[in-house]
Amino acid sequence: MLQDRCARAAKAWGLTREIVLVGSGEPVFLPGHQDQTYPFRAHAEYMWLADREKPGCVLAYDPKEGWTDFVPAVTEAQRVWEGASGAEGVPAEGLAKWLRKRAKRPVAVLGARVKGVRSDAALAKRLREGLLAARRPKDAEELSRMRAAARATAAGFARAVAMIRPGATERAIEIEIEAEFFRNGAQRTAYDTIVGSGPNSGVLHFMPTGRAAREGELVLVDAGAEVSGYACDVTRTYPAGGAFTPEQKDVFAVVDEARRNGIERCRKGVEWRDVHLGACLDIARGLAGMGILRGTAEGLLEQDAQALFFPHGIGHMVGLGVRDAGGALPGRRKSRKPGIRYLRVDLPLEAGFVMTVEPGIYFIPALLKNEEKRKQYRDTVVWDRVDRMLDFGGIRLEDNVLVTEKGPEVLTASIPHAR
Ligand code: GLY
Ligand code: MN
Ligand code: MN
């Protein structure tokens, strides 16, 4: 367990007599596949405090005595099948006795559930908020892993750039980018690699297929390496044949401007919703400039017209996993206002936060052929222009930005863009 993070969590909680348990979790079996399990991932709250990916572990906190690190004994089967050796910590059988000694005191279970223990839901909710707040600013070790993940990711993208050409399949690009991640220190991909060519570039989370990119098409690559639990999450969009068409170039310029402005807005004290709304305005203005939307940026945002082409948030917290400790400040409810309805993060930025900034413009038939929307935006969208672009696909550009006292630092700046 990591003493300094455990101390930070305890300080955030300020407890006097309540008990906290943080479970790592149990393996999840693949339904119908006998003894096969999904790859085990410890609960992020446990991982942050203990830095250990092992099932069946519990960190226990008593404000009067501090932390106890319960770890299950290594079984003979684990020694035989996995080569496991002695475990650190206190034998997990001791947890029941530890709890009996503290009966009658309120217990909050964070992390994964702990078998046989009832959690006080209201207390757990309050403590989870405190833990989230403690987790959000990255410490030196976390940043060092994230920089290592960014280096492996950069190596993968360099390889992708070298091989993207008409005839290269989405799957072949995926295989090479991932192999290069692993050669450069990644233990895993941070999420399922996205490679979409042509119209597939407009599917937000497209799974690569055997489709080969063609001259004149876009190739969108959204991929990231993971190092010791820490993720990188990067998107670049390239022209399959080495040069954008004039129309692709115009859309790229709008998205790139939204990306640059979004990075610039990643400063201490800035509300994340304002980073998002700024990008919505940039995109609305850009689409109006291209003759795809009609009106002022503010007027278009009022109607949420940009969301037809930019239907996701500007980004999310990244770090311990691709979706790190985001969320909203306590007491903040989800807004129903256009433009921010789907925002997953709603808080002011602080030094040490790492955010993705990922604007995109997509021509998604599922949205743009919808008759209701066509009626609603009859006068706002230049539909005959849009109809000619339904197989355009999409352009997304994504970087990982560290908020520092001095301003934004882009951890993924070395990853090449289309020239
Ligand atoms: N890689 C998925 C995302 O950007 O959210
Ligand atoms: Mn991504
Ligand atoms: Mn992302």
Short mmCIF file of C-alpha atoms and ligand atoms in Angstrom, two decimals:
data_model
loop_
_atom_site.label_atom_id
_atom_site.label_comp_id
_atom_site.label_asym_id
_atom_site.label_seq_id
_atom_site.Cartn_x
_atom_site.Cartn_y
_atom_site.Cartn_z
CA MET A 1 0.00 0.00 0.00
CA LEU A 2 1.11 3.55 -0.69
CA GLN A 3 1.55 5.43 2.60
CA ASP A 4 1.36 8.94 1.20
CA ARG A 5 -1.85 8.34 -0.80
CA CYS A 6 -3.47 6.54 2.16
CA ALA A 7 -2.56 9.56 4.32
CA ARG A 8 -4.07 11.93 1.73
CA ALA A 9 -7.31 9.93 1.69
CA ALA A 10 -7.50 9.83 5.51
CA LYS A 11 -6.92 13.58 5.65
CA ALA A 12 -9.70 14.18 3.10
CA TRP A 13 -12.12 12.07 5.20
CA GLY A 14 -11.33 13.58 8.62
CA LEU A 15 -12.98 10.65 10.47
CA THR A 16 -13.02 10.00 14.23
CA ARG A 17 -14.61 6.55 14.73
CA GLU A 18 -16.03 5.31 11.40
CA ILE A 19 -14.42 2.32 9.66
CA VAL A 20 -13.52 2.26 5.95
CA LEU A 21 -12.87 -0.84 3.85
CA VAL A 22 -11.59 -0.63 0.28
CA GLY A 23 -11.92 -3.88 -1.71
CA SER A 24 -9.82 -4.79 -4.75
CA GLY A 25 -12.58 -7.01 -6.25
CA GLU A 26 -13.04 -10.59 -7.38
CA PRO A 27 -12.35 -12.24 -10.76
CA VAL A 28 -15.32 -12.15 -13.17
CA PHE A 29 -16.05 -15.42 -14.97
CA LEU A 30 -16.89 -15.49 -18.68
CA PRO A 31 -20.44 -16.86 -18.80
CA GLY A 32 -20.39 -20.42 -20.19
CA HIS A 33 -16.61 -20.63 -20.44
CA GLN A 34 -15.84 -22.88 -17.46
CA ASP A 35 -12.86 -21.56 -15.49
CA GLN A 36 -12.04 -18.64 -17.84
CA THR A 37 -12.16 -15.16 -16.35
CA TYR A 38 -11.88 -11.64 -17.79
CA PRO A 39 -8.43 -10.14 -17.20
CA PHE A 40 -8.50 -9.02 -13.57
CA ARG A 41 -8.47 -5.26 -12.93
CA ALA A 42 -8.48 -4.08 -9.34
CA HIS A 43 -11.08 -1.42 -8.53
CA ALA A 44 -9.56 1.98 -9.34
CA GLU A 45 -10.02 3.22 -5.75
CA TYR A 46 -8.11 0.21 -4.41
CA MET A 47 -5.46 0.46 -7.13
CA TRP A 48 -4.83 4.13 -6.35
CA LEU A 49 -4.31 3.42 -2.63
CA ALA A 50 -2.52 0.06 -2.85
CA ASP A 51 -0.93 -0.02 -6.34
CA ARG A 52 -1.70 -3.75 -6.52
CA GLU A 53 -3.75 -5.68 -9.12
CA LYS A 54 -4.70 -8.65 -6.95
CA PRO A 55 -8.18 -10.07 -6.27
CA GLY A 56 -9.55 -10.59 -2.77
CA CYS A 57 -7.54 -7.81 -1.07
CA VAL A 58 -8.96 -5.26 1.37
CA LEU A 59 -7.43 -2.10 2.77
CA ALA A 60 -8.99 -1.37 6.16
CA TYR A 61 -8.88 2.01 7.88
CA ASP A 62 -9.59 2.78 11.51
CA PRO A 63 -9.05 6.47 12.30
CA LYS A 64 -7.81 5.50 15.78
CA GLU A 65 -5.15 3.09 14.46
CA GLY A 66 -4.47 3.79 10.79
CA TRP A 67 -4.40 1.39 7.84
CA THR A 68 -4.21 -2.44 7.66
CA ASP A 69 -3.34 -4.11 4.35
CA PHE A 70 -5.25 -7.45 4.12
CA VAL A 71 -4.02 -9.76 1.35
CA PRO A 72 -5.18 -13.36 0.73
CA ALA A 73 -2.60 -16.10 1.28
CA VAL A 74 -1.12 -17.57 -1.92
CA THR A 75 -2.66 -20.99 -2.56
CA GLU A 76 -0.81 -24.06 -3.78
CA ALA A 77 -2.81 -23.89 -7.03
CA GLN A 78 -1.60 -20.31 -7.58
CA ARG A 79 2.00 -21.39 -6.96
CA VAL A 80 1.60 -24.25 -9.47
CA TRP A 81 -0.39 -22.51 -12.24
CA GLU A 82 0.78 -18.92 -11.95
CA GLY A 83 4.19 -19.21 -10.30
CA ALA A 84 2.87 -16.99 -7.50
CA SER A 85 5.07 -16.53 -4.46
CA GLY A 86 4.53 -15.18 -0.95
CA ALA A 87 2.09 -12.31 -0.56
CA GLU A 88 2.84 -9.09 1.28
CA GLY A 89 0.43 -7.64 3.83
CA VAL A 90 -1.61 -9.14 6.63
CA PRO A 91 -3.41 -12.51 5.97
CA ALA A 92 -6.95 -11.75 4.75
CA GLU A 93 -8.52 -14.32 7.14
CA GLY A 94 -7.83 -11.75 9.87
CA LEU A 95 -10.36 -9.24 8.48
CA ALA A 96 -13.40 -10.87 10.16
CA LYS A 97 -11.76 -10.67 13.59
CA TRP A 98 -10.58 -7.10 12.89
CA LEU A 99 -14.20 -6.13 12.12
CA ARG A 100 -15.61 -7.98 15.18
CA LYS A 101 -13.32 -5.94 17.41
CA ARG A 102 -14.91 -2.81 15.92
CA ALA A 103 -18.56 -3.93 15.88
CA LYS A 104 -21.17 -1.16 16.37
CA ARG A 105 -19.07 1.41 14.53
CA PRO A 106 -20.36 2.66 11.13
CA VAL A 107 -18.65 0.96 8.16
CA ALA A 108 -18.23 2.39 4.66
CA VAL A 109 -17.11 0.06 1.88
CA LEU A 110 -15.36 1.78 -1.02
CA GLY A 111 -13.69 0.13 -4.01
CA ALA A 112 -15.25 -3.26 -4.80
CA ARG A 113 -17.75 -4.97 -2.49
CA VAL A 114 -16.34 -6.91 0.44
CA LYS A 115 -18.17 -10.22 1.02
CA GLY A 116 -20.37 -10.28 4.12
CA VAL A 117 -19.96 -6.57 4.97
CA ARG A 118 -22.88 -4.09 4.87
CA SER A 119 -21.87 -0.58 3.88
CA ASP A 120 -23.47 2.62 5.21
CA ALA A 121 -24.55 4.10 1.87
CA ALA A 122 -24.66 7.76 2.93
CA LEU A 123 -21.25 7.57 4.61
CA ALA A 124 -19.76 5.73 1.62
CA LYS A 125 -21.10 8.40 -0.77
CA ARG A 126 -19.50 11.19 1.26
CA LEU A 127 -16.16 9.37 1.61
CA ARG A 128 -16.09 8.50 -2.08
CA GLU A 129 -16.38 12.21 -2.92
CA GLY A 130 -13.41 12.87 -0.65
CA LEU A 131 -11.39 10.08 -2.23
CA LEU A 132 -12.22 11.28 -5.74
CA ALA A 133 -11.06 14.78 -4.84
CA ALA A 134 -7.80 13.37 -3.44
CA ARG A 135 -7.25 11.24 -6.55
CA ARG A 136 -7.80 13.96 -9.14
CA PRO A 137 -4.46 15.82 -9.00
CA LYS A 138 -1.77 13.46 -10.25
CA ASP A 139 1.34 12.86 -8.11
CA ALA A 140 4.90 12.48 -9.42
CA GLU A 141 4.71 8.69 -9.76
CA GLU A 142 1.43 8.86 -11.66
CA LEU A 143 2.80 11.50 -14.02
CA SER A 144 5.93 9.47 -14.62
CA ARG A 145 3.79 6.46 -15.65
CA MET A 146 1.61 8.69 -17.84
CA ARG A 147 4.68 10.14 -19.56
CA ALA A 148 5.91 6.57 -20.17
CA ALA A 149 2.49 5.67 -21.61
CA ALA A 150 2.66 8.75 -23.86
CA ARG A 151 6.12 7.70 -25.12
CA ALA A 152 4.90 4.20 -26.02
CA THR A 153 1.81 5.74 -27.66
CA ALA A 154 4.00 8.09 -29.70
CA ALA A 155 6.02 5.12 -30.97
CA GLY A 156 2.80 3.37 -32.03
CA PHE A 157 1.49 6.41 -33.90
CA ALA A 158 4.84 6.93 -35.65
CA ARG A 159 4.47 3.40 -36.99
CA ALA A 160 0.85 4.01 -38.01
CA VAL A 161 1.82 7.16 -39.92
CA ALA A 162 4.49 5.22 -41.79
CA MET A 163 2.04 2.57 -42.95
CA ILE A 164 -1.15 4.51 -43.69
CA ARG A 165 -1.70 4.50 -47.43
CA PRO A 166 -4.41 3.36 -49.86
CA GLY A 167 -4.67 -0.42 -49.44
CA ALA A 168 -3.67 -0.56 -45.76
CA THR A 169 -6.44 -2.23 -43.77
CA GLU A 170 -7.81 -0.91 -40.49
CA ARG A 171 -6.85 -4.19 -38.85
CA ALA A 172 -3.27 -4.13 -40.16
CA ILE A 173 -2.84 -0.59 -38.79
CA GLU A 174 -4.26 -1.69 -35.43
CA ILE A 175 -1.89 -4.68 -35.22
CA GLU A 176 1.18 -2.57 -35.95
CA ILE A 177 0.29 0.29 -33.64
CA GLU A 178 -0.34 -2.11 -30.75
CA ALA A 179 2.82 -4.14 -31.39
CA GLU A 180 4.81 -0.92 -31.27
CA PHE A 181 3.12 0.06 -27.97
CA PHE A 182 4.23 -3.25 -26.48
CA ARG A 183 7.78 -2.96 -27.87
CA ASN A 184 8.00 0.43 -26.20
CA GLY A 185 7.02 -0.49 -22.66
CA ALA A 186 3.22 -0.84 -22.66
CA GLN A 187 1.72 -3.77 -20.76
CA ARG A 188 -1.72 -3.29 -22.29
CA THR A 189 -3.67 -1.06 -24.59
CA ALA A 190 -5.55 1.48 -22.47
CA TYR A 191 -8.80 0.65 -24.34
CA ASP A 192 -9.83 -1.10 -27.55
CA THR A 193 -7.93 0.54 -30.41
CA ILE A 194 -10.12 2.48 -32.84
CA VAL A 195 -9.13 2.62 -36.52
CA GLY A 196 -11.82 3.80 -38.95
CA SER A 197 -11.26 4.42 -42.66
CA GLY A 198 -13.58 6.37 -44.97
CA PRO A 199 -17.17 6.46 -43.60
CA ASN A 200 -16.02 4.32 -40.63
CA SER A 201 -14.09 7.33 -39.32
CA GLY A 202 -17.50 8.80 -38.44
CA VAL A 203 -18.32 5.97 -36.00
CA LEU A 204 -17.18 7.29 -32.62
CA HIS A 205 -15.86 3.99 -31.22
CA PHE A 206 -15.27 1.98 -34.39
CA MET A 207 -13.73 -1.50 -34.09
CA PRO A 208 -11.14 -2.04 -36.87
CA THR A 209 -12.12 -4.40 -39.72
CA GLY A 210 -10.44 -5.82 -42.80
CA ARG A 211 -11.57 -2.75 -44.82
CA ALA A 212 -8.72 -1.15 -46.77
CA ALA A 213 -8.38 2.64 -46.86
CA ARG A 214 -8.85 4.22 -50.29
CA GLU A 215 -7.30 7.26 -51.96
CA GLY A 216 -9.12 10.42 -50.90
CA GLU A 217 -10.44 8.93 -47.65
CA LEU A 218 -9.76 9.74 -44.02
CA VAL A 219 -8.21 7.32 -41.52
CA LEU A 220 -9.05 8.05 -37.87
CA VAL A 221 -6.85 6.38 -35.24
CA ASP A 222 -7.80 6.62 -31.54
CA ALA A 223 -5.38 4.53 -29.49
CA GLY A 224 -3.36 4.58 -26.31
CA ALA A 225 -0.80 2.53 -24.44
CA GLU A 226 -1.09 1.66 -20.76
CA VAL A 227 1.91 1.52 -18.41
CA SER A 228 1.50 0.14 -14.87
CA GLY A 229 -2.22 0.95 -14.86
CA TYR A 230 -1.84 4.45 -16.35
CA ALA A 231 -3.40 5.34 -19.67
CA CYS A 232 -2.76 7.54 -22.64
CA ASP A 233 -5.69 8.39 -24.97
CA VAL A 234 -4.83 9.96 -28.32
CA THR A 235 -6.62 10.54 -31.60
CA ARG A 236 -5.21 11.66 -34.92
CA THR A 237 -6.94 11.75 -38.31
CA TYR A 238 -4.83 11.27 -41.44
CA PRO A 239 -5.49 11.39 -45.18
CA ALA A 240 -5.14 7.85 -46.58
CA GLY A 241 -3.28 9.11 -49.65
CA GLY A 242 -0.97 11.60 -47.91
CA ALA A 243 -2.91 14.80 -48.70
CA PHE A 244 -6.35 16.03 -47.62
CA THR A 245 -8.99 17.01 -50.18
CA PRO A 246 -9.91 20.73 -49.92
CA GLU A 247 -13.10 19.87 -48.02
CA GLN A 248 -11.24 17.59 -45.58
CA LYS A 249 -8.66 20.33 -45.10
CA ASP A 250 -11.37 22.83 -44.13
CA VAL A 251 -12.96 20.48 -41.59
CA PHE A 252 -9.51 19.58 -40.21
CA ALA A 253 -8.71 23.27 -39.73
CA VAL A 254 -11.90 23.82 -37.70
CA VAL A 255 -11.27 20.79 -35.47
CA ASP A 256 -7.61 21.72 -35.04
CA GLU A 257 -8.54 25.25 -34.00
CA ALA A 258 -11.01 23.86 -31.45
CA ARG A 259 -8.23 21.55 -30.18
CA ARG A 260 -5.68 24.36 -29.81
CA ASN A 261 -8.20 26.66 -28.11
CA GLY A 262 -9.37 23.81 -25.87
CA ILE A 263 -5.78 23.14 -24.74
CA GLU A 264 -5.24 26.84 -24.11
CA ARG A 265 -8.36 26.89 -21.88
CA CYS A 266 -7.00 24.08 -19.64
CA ARG A 267 -5.97 26.38 -16.81
CA LYS A 268 -6.36 26.32 -13.05
CA GLY A 269 -9.79 27.52 -11.94
CA VAL A 270 -11.45 27.23 -15.38
CA GLU A 271 -14.75 25.32 -15.30
CA TRP A 272 -14.63 22.20 -17.47
CA ARG A 273 -18.08 23.02 -18.83
CA ASP A 274 -16.60 26.28 -20.18
CA VAL A 275 -13.84 24.35 -21.94
CA HIS A 276 -16.60 22.25 -23.53
CA LEU A 277 -18.83 25.22 -24.40
CA GLY A 278 -15.83 27.05 -25.89
CA ALA A 279 -15.25 24.10 -28.21
CA CYS A 280 -18.96 24.00 -29.14
CA LEU A 281 -18.73 27.68 -30.15
CA ASP A 282 -15.52 27.09 -32.14
CA ILE A 283 -17.15 24.22 -33.99
CA ALA A 284 -20.42 26.09 -34.60
CA ARG A 285 -18.47 29.07 -35.94
CA GLY A 286 -16.32 26.85 -38.13
CA LEU A 287 -19.28 24.98 -39.60
CA ALA A 288 -21.03 28.29 -40.33
CA GLY A 289 -17.83 29.53 -41.97
CA MET A 290 -17.83 26.46 -44.22
CA GLY A 291 -21.47 27.07 -45.21
CA ILE A 292 -22.78 23.96 -43.44
CA LEU A 293 -24.67 25.81 -40.66
CA ARG A 294 -26.46 29.18 -40.82
CA GLY A 295 -26.29 31.72 -38.00
CA THR A 296 -23.99 33.07 -35.34
CA ALA A 297 -22.01 30.71 -33.12
CA GLU A 298 -23.99 31.81 -30.04
CA GLY A 299 -27.34 31.40 -31.82
CA LEU A 300 -26.35 27.94 -33.07
CA LEU A 301 -25.22 26.88 -29.60
CA GLU A 302 -28.55 28.09 -28.19
CA GLN A 303 -30.25 25.57 -30.50
CA ASP A 304 -27.55 22.89 -29.94
CA ALA A 305 -27.09 22.72 -33.74
CA GLN A 306 -23.34 21.93 -33.45
CA ALA A 307 -24.25 18.71 -31.59
CA LEU A 308 -25.45 17.22 -34.89
CA PHE A 309 -21.77 17.18 -35.92
CA PHE A 310 -20.05 17.14 -32.47
CA PRO A 311 -22.24 14.79 -30.44
CA HIS A 312 -19.87 14.15 -27.52
CA GLY A 313 -18.11 16.02 -24.74
CA ILE A 314 -14.81 17.86 -25.22
CA GLY A 315 -13.05 15.28 -23.06
CA HIS A 316 -12.63 13.52 -19.74
CA MET A 317 -10.11 12.97 -17.01
CA VAL A 318 -7.45 10.41 -17.94
CA GLY A 319 -4.82 8.66 -15.82
CA LEU A 320 -5.59 5.59 -13.75
CA GLY A 321 -7.50 4.08 -16.67
CA VAL A 322 -8.88 5.89 -19.68
CA ARG A 323 -11.75 7.35 -17.63
CA ASP A 324 -10.15 8.55 -14.43
CA ALA A 325 -11.75 10.20 -11.41
CA GLY A 326 -14.04 12.66 -13.25
CA GLY A 327 -17.54 13.39 -12.04
CA ALA A 328 -19.08 16.60 -10.74
CA LEU A 329 -18.51 18.70 -7.67
CA PRO A 330 -20.72 17.52 -4.78
CA GLY A 331 -24.21 19.03 -5.10
CA ARG A 332 -23.93 19.73 -8.82
CA ARG A 333 -26.77 18.15 -10.79
CA LYS A 334 -26.66 17.18 -14.45
CA SER A 335 -27.74 20.15 -16.53
CA ARG A 336 -30.52 19.84 -19.10
CA LYS A 337 -29.16 22.83 -21.01
CA PRO A 338 -28.35 22.21 -24.66
CA GLY A 339 -24.68 21.66 -25.29
CA ILE A 340 -23.86 20.37 -21.79
CA ARG A 341 -26.47 17.67 -21.26
CA TYR A 342 -23.95 14.89 -21.78
CA LEU A 343 -20.98 16.35 -19.93
CA ARG A 344 -19.33 13.67 -17.78
CA VAL A 345 -17.06 16.07 -15.91
CA ASP A 346 -18.42 19.20 -14.24
CA LEU A 347 -15.87 20.88 -11.99
CA PRO A 348 -13.21 23.59 -12.04
CA LEU A 349 -9.73 22.50 -13.15
CA GLU A 350 -6.89 22.31 -10.65
CA ALA A 351 -3.15 21.98 -11.05
CA GLY A 352 -2.26 18.30 -11.48
CA PHE A 353 -5.43 17.33 -13.37
CA VAL A 354 -4.89 15.56 -16.70
CA MET A 355 -7.73 16.00 -19.19
CA THR A 356 -8.26 14.80 -22.72
CA VAL A 357 -9.15 17.55 -25.19
CA GLU A 358 -10.87 15.83 -28.11
CA PRO A 359 -13.01 17.92 -30.42
CA GLY A 360 -14.43 16.29 -33.54
CA ILE A 361 -16.67 16.92 -36.51
CA TYR A 362 -18.47 13.90 -37.96
CA PHE A 363 -21.06 13.31 -40.65
CA ILE A 364 -23.08 10.56 -38.99
CA PRO A 365 -25.99 9.27 -41.09
CA ALA A 366 -27.81 8.06 -37.94
CA LEU A 367 -28.08 11.72 -36.84
CA LEU A 368 -28.17 13.52 -40.17
CA LYS A 369 -30.84 11.37 -41.84
CA ASN A 370 -33.17 11.65 -38.85
CA GLU A 371 -36.41 13.26 -40.10
CA GLU A 372 -37.22 14.89 -36.75
CA LYS A 373 -33.86 16.61 -36.67
CA ARG A 374 -34.23 17.67 -40.30
CA LYS A 375 -37.50 19.36 -39.38
CA GLN A 376 -36.09 20.89 -36.20
CA TYR A 377 -33.05 22.30 -37.98
CA ARG A 378 -34.74 23.01 -41.33
CA ASP A 379 -33.41 26.57 -41.52
CA THR A 380 -30.20 26.12 -39.52
CA VAL A 381 -28.48 23.34 -41.45
CA VAL A 382 -27.66 23.60 -45.16
CA TRP A 383 -29.07 20.16 -45.86
CA ASP A 384 -28.19 19.82 -49.55
CA ARG A 385 -24.55 20.45 -48.62
CA VAL A 386 -24.78 17.89 -45.80
CA ASP A 387 -26.39 15.35 -48.16
CA ARG A 388 -23.30 15.52 -50.35
CA MET A 389 -21.06 14.80 -47.34
CA LEU A 390 -22.82 11.79 -45.80
CA ASP A 391 -19.89 9.48 -46.60
CA PHE A 392 -17.26 11.98 -45.37
CA GLY A 393 -16.73 10.13 -42.08
CA GLY A 394 -15.26 12.26 -39.32
CA ILE A 395 -12.21 14.04 -37.97
CA ARG A 396 -11.29 13.89 -34.27
CA LEU A 397 -8.08 15.17 -32.70
CA GLU A 398 -7.28 14.24 -29.10
CA ASP A 399 -4.48 15.20 -26.74
CA ASN A 400 -3.82 14.68 -23.04
CA VAL A 401 -3.28 17.94 -21.19
CA LEU A 402 -1.72 18.40 -17.75
CA VAL A 403 -2.96 21.50 -15.93
CA THR A 404 0.02 23.12 -14.19
CA GLU A 405 0.49 26.26 -12.09
CA LYS A 406 2.05 27.83 -15.18
CA GLY A 407 -0.55 26.72 -17.73
CA PRO A 408 -1.34 23.72 -19.90
CA GLU A 409 1.30 21.11 -20.74
CA VAL A 410 0.46 18.72 -23.58
CA LEU A 411 1.75 15.25 -22.65
CA THR A 412 1.04 13.96 -26.16
CA ALA A 413 2.53 16.85 -28.16
CA SER A 414 5.11 14.67 -29.93
CA ILE A 415 2.48 12.49 -31.63
CA PRO A 416 2.45 13.50 -35.28
CA HIS A 417 -0.50 15.12 -37.03
CA ALA A 418 -1.28 14.96 -40.70
CA ARG A 419 1.13 17.27 -42.55
N1 GLY B 1 -10.69 6.41 -26.63
C1 GLY B 1 -12.02 6.67 -26.26
C2 GLY B 1 -12.22 8.08 -25.93
O1 GLY B 1 -11.53 8.91 -26.44
O2 GLY B 1 -13.02 8.44 -25.12
MN MN B 2 -9.72 8.50 -27.42
MN MN B 3 -10.83 10.19 -24.84
#
